[in-house]
Short mmCIF file of C-alpha atoms in Angstrom, two decimals:
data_model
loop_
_atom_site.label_atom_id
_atom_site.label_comp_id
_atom_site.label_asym_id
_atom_site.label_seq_id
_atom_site.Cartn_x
_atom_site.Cartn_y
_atom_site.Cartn_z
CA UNK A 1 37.08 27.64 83.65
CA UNK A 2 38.70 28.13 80.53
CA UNK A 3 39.81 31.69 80.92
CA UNK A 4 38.48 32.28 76.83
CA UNK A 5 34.67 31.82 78.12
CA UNK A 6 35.58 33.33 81.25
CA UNK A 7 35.97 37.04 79.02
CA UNK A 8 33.00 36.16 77.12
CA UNK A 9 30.83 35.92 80.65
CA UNK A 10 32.49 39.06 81.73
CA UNK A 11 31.64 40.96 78.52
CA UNK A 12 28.09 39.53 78.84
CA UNK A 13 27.59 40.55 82.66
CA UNK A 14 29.07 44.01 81.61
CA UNK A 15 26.63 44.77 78.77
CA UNK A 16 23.42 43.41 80.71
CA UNK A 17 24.22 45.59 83.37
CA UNK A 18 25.51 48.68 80.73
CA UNK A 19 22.13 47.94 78.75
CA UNK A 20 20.06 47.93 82.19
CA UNK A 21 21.52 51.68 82.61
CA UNK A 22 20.24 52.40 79.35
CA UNK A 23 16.63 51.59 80.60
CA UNK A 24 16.33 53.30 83.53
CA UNK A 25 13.38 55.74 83.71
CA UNK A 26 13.15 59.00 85.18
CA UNK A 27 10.59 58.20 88.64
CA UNK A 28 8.83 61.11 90.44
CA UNK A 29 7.36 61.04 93.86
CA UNK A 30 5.99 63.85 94.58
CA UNK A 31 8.74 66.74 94.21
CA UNK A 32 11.71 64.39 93.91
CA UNK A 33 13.20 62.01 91.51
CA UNK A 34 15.25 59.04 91.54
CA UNK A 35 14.88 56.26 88.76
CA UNK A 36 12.94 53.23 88.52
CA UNK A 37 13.29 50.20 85.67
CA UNK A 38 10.35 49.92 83.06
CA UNK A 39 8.57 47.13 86.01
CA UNK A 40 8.38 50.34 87.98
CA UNK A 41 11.21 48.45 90.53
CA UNK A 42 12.86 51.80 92.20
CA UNK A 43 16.59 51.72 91.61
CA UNK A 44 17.51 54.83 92.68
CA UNK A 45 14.99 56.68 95.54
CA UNK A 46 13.33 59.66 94.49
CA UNK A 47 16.16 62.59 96.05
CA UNK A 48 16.77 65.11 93.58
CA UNK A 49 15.05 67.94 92.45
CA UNK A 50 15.61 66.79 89.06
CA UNK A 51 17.28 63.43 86.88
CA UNK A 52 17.71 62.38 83.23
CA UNK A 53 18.40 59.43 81.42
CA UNK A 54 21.49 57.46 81.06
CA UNK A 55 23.83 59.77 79.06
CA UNK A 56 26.64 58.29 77.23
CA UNK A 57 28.74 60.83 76.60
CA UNK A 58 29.10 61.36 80.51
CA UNK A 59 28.80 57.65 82.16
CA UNK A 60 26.11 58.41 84.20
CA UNK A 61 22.61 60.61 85.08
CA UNK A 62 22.89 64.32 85.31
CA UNK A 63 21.14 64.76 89.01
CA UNK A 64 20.15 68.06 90.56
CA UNK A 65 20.46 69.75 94.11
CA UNK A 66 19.86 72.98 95.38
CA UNK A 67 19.90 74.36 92.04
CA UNK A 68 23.49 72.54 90.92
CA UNK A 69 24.09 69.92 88.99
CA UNK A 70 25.81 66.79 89.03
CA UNK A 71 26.75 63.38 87.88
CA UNK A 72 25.55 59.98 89.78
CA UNK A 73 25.65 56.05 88.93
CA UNK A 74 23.25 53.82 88.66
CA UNK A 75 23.97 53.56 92.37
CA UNK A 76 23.18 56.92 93.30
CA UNK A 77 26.94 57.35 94.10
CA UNK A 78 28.64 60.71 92.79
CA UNK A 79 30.44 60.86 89.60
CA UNK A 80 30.68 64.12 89.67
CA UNK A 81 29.99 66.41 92.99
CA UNK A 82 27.25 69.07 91.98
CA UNK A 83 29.00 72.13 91.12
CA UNK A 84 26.96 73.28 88.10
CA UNK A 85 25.15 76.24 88.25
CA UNK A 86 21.40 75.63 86.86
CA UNK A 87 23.06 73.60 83.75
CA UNK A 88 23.83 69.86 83.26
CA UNK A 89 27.89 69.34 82.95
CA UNK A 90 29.07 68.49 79.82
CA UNK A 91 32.02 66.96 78.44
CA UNK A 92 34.69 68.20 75.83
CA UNK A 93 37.70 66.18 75.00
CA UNK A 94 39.17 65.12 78.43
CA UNK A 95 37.56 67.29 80.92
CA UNK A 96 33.78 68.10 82.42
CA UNK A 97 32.54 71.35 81.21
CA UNK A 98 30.88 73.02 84.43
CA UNK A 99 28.97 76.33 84.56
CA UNK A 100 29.99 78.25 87.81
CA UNK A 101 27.17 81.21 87.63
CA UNK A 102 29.57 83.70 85.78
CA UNK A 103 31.57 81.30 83.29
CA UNK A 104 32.11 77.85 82.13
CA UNK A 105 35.53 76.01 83.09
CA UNK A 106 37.18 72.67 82.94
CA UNK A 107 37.03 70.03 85.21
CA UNK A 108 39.89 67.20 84.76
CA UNK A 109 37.69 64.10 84.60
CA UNK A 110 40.10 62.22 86.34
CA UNK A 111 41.22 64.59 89.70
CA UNK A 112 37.73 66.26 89.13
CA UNK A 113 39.98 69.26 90.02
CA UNK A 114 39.22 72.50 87.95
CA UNK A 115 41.57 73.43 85.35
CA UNK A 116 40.68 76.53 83.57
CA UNK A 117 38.42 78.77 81.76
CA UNK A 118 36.39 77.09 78.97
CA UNK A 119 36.16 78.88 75.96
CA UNK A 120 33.62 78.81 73.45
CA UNK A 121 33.31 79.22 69.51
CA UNK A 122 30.07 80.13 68.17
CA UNK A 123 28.97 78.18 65.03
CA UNK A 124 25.73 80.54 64.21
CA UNK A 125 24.99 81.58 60.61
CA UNK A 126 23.61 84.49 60.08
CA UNK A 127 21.08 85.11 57.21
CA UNK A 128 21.50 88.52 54.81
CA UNK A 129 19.73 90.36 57.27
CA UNK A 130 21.99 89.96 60.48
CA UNK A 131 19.50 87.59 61.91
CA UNK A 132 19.87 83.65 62.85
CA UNK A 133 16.22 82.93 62.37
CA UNK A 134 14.52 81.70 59.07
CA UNK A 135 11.32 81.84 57.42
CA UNK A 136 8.27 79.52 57.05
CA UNK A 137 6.11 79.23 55.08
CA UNK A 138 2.03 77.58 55.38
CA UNK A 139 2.19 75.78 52.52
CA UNK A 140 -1.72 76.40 51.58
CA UNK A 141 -3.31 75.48 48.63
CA UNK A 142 -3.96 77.76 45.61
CA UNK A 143 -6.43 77.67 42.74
CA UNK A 144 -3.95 75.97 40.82
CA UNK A 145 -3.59 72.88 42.92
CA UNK A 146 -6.86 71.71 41.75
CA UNK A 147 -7.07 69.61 38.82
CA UNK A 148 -10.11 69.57 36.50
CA UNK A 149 -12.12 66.52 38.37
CA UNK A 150 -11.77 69.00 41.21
CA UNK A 151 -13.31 71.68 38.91
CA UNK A 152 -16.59 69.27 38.05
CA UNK A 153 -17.47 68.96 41.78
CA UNK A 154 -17.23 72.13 42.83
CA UNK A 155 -18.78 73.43 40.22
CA UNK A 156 -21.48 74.05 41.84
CA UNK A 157 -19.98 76.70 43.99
CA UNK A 158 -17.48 78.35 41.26
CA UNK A 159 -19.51 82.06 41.20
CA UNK A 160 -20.43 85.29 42.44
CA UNK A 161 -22.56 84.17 44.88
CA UNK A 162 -19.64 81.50 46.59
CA UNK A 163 -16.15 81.87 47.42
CA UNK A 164 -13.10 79.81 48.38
CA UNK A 165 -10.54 79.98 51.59
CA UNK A 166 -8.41 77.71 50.84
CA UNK A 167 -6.21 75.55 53.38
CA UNK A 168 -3.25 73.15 53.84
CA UNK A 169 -5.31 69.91 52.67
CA UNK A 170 -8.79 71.08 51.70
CA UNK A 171 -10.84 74.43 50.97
CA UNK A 172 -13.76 76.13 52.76
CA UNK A 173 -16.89 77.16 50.95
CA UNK A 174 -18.09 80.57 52.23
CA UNK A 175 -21.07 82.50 51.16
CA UNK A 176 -21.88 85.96 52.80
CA UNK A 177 -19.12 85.55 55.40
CA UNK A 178 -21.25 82.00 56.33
CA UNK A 179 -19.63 78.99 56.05
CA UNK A 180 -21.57 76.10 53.69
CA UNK A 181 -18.88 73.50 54.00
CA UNK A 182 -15.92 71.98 52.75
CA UNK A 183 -13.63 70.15 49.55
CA UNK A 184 -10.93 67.62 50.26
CA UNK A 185 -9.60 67.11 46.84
CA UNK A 186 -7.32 64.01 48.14
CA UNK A 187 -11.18 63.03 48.52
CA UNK A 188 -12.96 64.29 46.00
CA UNK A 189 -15.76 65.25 47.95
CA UNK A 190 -18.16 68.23 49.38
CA UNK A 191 -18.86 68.32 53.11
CA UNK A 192 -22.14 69.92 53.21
CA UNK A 193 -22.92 71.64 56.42
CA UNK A 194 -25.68 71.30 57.98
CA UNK A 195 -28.66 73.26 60.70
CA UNK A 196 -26.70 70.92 63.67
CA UNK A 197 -23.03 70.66 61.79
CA UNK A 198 -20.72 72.45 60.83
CA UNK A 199 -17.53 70.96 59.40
CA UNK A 200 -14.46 73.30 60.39
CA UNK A 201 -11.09 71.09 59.61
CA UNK A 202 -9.37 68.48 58.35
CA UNK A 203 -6.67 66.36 60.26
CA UNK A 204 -4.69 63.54 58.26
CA UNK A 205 -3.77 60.02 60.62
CA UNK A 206 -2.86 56.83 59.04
CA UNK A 207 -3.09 57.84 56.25
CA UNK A 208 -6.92 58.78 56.25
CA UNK A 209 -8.63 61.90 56.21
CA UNK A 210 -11.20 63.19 59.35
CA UNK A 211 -13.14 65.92 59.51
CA UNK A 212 -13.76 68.03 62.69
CA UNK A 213 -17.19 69.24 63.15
CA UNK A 214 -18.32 72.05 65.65
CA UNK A 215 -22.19 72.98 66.12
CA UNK A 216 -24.03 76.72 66.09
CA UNK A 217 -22.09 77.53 69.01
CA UNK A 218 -18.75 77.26 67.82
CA UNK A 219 -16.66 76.05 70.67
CA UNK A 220 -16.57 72.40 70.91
CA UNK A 221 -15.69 69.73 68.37
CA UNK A 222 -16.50 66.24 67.60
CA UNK A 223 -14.90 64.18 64.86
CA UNK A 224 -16.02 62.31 61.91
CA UNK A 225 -14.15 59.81 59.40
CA UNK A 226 -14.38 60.19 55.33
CA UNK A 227 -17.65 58.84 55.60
CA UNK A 228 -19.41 61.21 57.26
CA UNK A 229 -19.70 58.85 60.71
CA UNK A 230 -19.11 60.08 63.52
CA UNK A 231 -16.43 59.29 66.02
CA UNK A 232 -16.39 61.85 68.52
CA UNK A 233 -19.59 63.75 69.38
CA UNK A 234 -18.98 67.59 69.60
CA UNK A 235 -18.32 68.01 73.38
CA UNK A 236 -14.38 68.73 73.25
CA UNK A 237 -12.59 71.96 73.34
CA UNK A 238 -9.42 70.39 71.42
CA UNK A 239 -8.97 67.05 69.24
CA UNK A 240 -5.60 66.17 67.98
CA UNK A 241 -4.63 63.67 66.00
CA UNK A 242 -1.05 62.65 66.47
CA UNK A 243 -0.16 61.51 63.33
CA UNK A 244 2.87 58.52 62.76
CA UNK A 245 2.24 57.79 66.90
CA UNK A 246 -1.16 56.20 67.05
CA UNK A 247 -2.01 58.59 69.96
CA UNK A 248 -5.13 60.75 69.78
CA UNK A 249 -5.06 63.70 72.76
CA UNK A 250 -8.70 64.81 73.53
CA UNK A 251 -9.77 67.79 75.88
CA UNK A 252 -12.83 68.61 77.80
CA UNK A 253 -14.21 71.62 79.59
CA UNK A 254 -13.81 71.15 83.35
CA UNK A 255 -16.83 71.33 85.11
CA UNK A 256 -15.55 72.42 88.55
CA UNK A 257 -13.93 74.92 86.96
CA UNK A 258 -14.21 76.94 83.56
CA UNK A 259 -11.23 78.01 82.96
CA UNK A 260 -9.43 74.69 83.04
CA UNK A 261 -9.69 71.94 80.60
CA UNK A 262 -9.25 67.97 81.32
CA UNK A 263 -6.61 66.09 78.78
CA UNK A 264 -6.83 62.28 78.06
CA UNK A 265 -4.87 60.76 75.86
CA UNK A 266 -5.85 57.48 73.85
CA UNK A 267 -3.00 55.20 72.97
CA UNK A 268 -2.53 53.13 70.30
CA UNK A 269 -3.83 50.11 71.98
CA UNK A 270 -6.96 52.47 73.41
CA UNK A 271 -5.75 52.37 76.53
CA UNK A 272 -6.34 56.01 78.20
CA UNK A 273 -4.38 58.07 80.26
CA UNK A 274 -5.39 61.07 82.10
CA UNK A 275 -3.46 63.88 81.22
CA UNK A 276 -1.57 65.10 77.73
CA UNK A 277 0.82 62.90 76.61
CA UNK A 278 3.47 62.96 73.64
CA UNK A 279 5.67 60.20 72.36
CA UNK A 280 9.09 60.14 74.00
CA UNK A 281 11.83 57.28 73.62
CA UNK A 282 11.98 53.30 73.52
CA UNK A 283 13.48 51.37 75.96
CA UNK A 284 13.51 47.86 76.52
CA UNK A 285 11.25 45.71 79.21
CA UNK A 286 11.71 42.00 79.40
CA UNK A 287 13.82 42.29 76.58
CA UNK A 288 11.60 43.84 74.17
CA UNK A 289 10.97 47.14 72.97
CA UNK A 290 8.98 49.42 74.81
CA UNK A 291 7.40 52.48 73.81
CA UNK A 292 7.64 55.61 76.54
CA UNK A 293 5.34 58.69 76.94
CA UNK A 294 5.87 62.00 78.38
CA UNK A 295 3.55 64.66 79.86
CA UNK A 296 5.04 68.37 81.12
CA UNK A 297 4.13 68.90 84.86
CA UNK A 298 5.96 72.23 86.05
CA UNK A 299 8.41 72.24 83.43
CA UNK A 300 9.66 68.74 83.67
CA UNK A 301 8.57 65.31 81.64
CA UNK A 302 6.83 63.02 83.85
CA UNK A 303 6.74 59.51 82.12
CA UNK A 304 4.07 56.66 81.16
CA UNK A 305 4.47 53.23 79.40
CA UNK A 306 2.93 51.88 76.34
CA UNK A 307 1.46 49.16 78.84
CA UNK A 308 -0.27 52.48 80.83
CA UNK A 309 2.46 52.43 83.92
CA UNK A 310 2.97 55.54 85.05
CA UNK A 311 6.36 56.27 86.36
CA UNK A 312 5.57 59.00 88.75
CA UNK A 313 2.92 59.53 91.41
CA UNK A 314 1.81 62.39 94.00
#
């Protein structure tokens, strides 16, 4: 074989299997993890009390055992033995950055022999007052963001008798501490409450406006569209809209148990998954992209596809 084409099938065999890396998945069984491919194919069994994704800056998945971390391969073979006190190892420079319980050191990545004390340089800023955080602010509307059209409809409702809380995206219309509806000015339009609705907020996805509705009681919601139909009756304690991800996350009351609540989550194709689930990362399956989900279970991501796989179980 000409030894030219010979390099160019080496570099292609070496970035299938470096892009393969790339999109292995996180897999739970029960209370272990390994990682599986996006087909659900287990590459690595289910061993360690916790894994991540392919990290770059390491080579390899940070792994975790009895409490220390480590680094493994694709082949669940040691990159680096797990030394790291409750803390993924890091790298700076030439060397592994491990946590020890007391203090971080150096590693030499090559004799994976420790070196010596690793020592940091904080980059905070502090504000005038001595403290790192920083204020937010609502962003609510104020008389002055309506314009005169907005004026002319709610006319109506512009005196003693009315008054006006006004929110992010629209304003409620309150007399004697009673609610009698709401304004969207994007809209231009009154939501009149009625005996059986009452119209409590306003969430914005795709670009159009819905209105959340609740009933005398108060604590469950439906959902209606600019149009006044409905979408959702008013049976769920919680209806978000995630907004940019096509996912809508609905909860119910549980009715083996009040205190608990039971999350689905719609994605974009309407597909349903039990549980709450947020948008995480792409990958790619069969060579095209692929769209992953997350959902906390005891303070770890558990993952789903955009197909519905699930990628853990037990």
């Amino acid at each position: 074989m000409d030894i030219k084409y010979l390099w160019i099938f080496l570099l292609f065999i070496s970035c299938t299997m470096f892009s393969q890396e790339l999109d292995y998945i996180p897999y739970r069984r029960g209370k272990v993890w390994g990682l599986c491919d996006a087909n659900r194919r287990v590459m690595v069994q289910p061993q360690y009390y916790s894994i991540s994704f392919y990290d770059h800056s390491v080579g390899g998945f940070h792994a975790e055992q009895n409490g220390k971390f480590g680094i493994i391969d694709k082949n669940s073979i040691q990159i680096m033995r797990f030394i790291s006190e409750g803390m993924p190892i890091s790298i700076s420079g030439d060397t592994y950055i491990v946590f020890d319980g007391f203090d971080l050191y150096r590693y030499s990545i090559k004799s994976k022999m420790r070196l010596d004390r690793f020592v940091t340089v904080s980059n905070t800023v502090l504000n005038d007052s001595g403290w790192s955080s920083s204020k937010t602010y609502e962003g609510k509307m104020i008389r002055e963001s309506l314009d005169e059209e907005d004026w002319k409809m709610l006319k109506p409702f512009d005196n003693d008798q009315y008054s006006f809380n006004f929110r992010i995206n629209y304003l409620e219309i309150v007399s004697n501490n009673r609610s009698i509806g709401i304004y969207i000015p994007k809209l231009k339009k009154i939501f009149l409450d009625t005996p059986n609705i009452t119209h409590v907020g306003v969430q914005i996805y795709n670009g159009k406006f819905y209105v959340v509705t609740t009933d005398s009681n108060g604590w469950l919601f439906g959902l209606m569209d600019e149009n006044s139909n409905e979408l959702y009756p008013i049976k769920y304690l919680s209806i978000a809209l995630i907004d940019g991800s096509g996912i809508i996350i609905l909860s119910e009351p549980d009715p083996n148990n009040q205190n608990n609540r039971i999350f689905k989550t719609i994605l974009p194709d309407n597909r349903i998954l039990d549980g709450e689930f947020y948008p995480d990362s792409k990958i790619l399956k069969n060579g095209y992209p692929f769209q992953l989900y997350f959902k906390m279970v005891d303070g770890q991501k558990n993952y789903a596809g955009e197909d519905g796989t699930l990628y853990f179980e037990g």
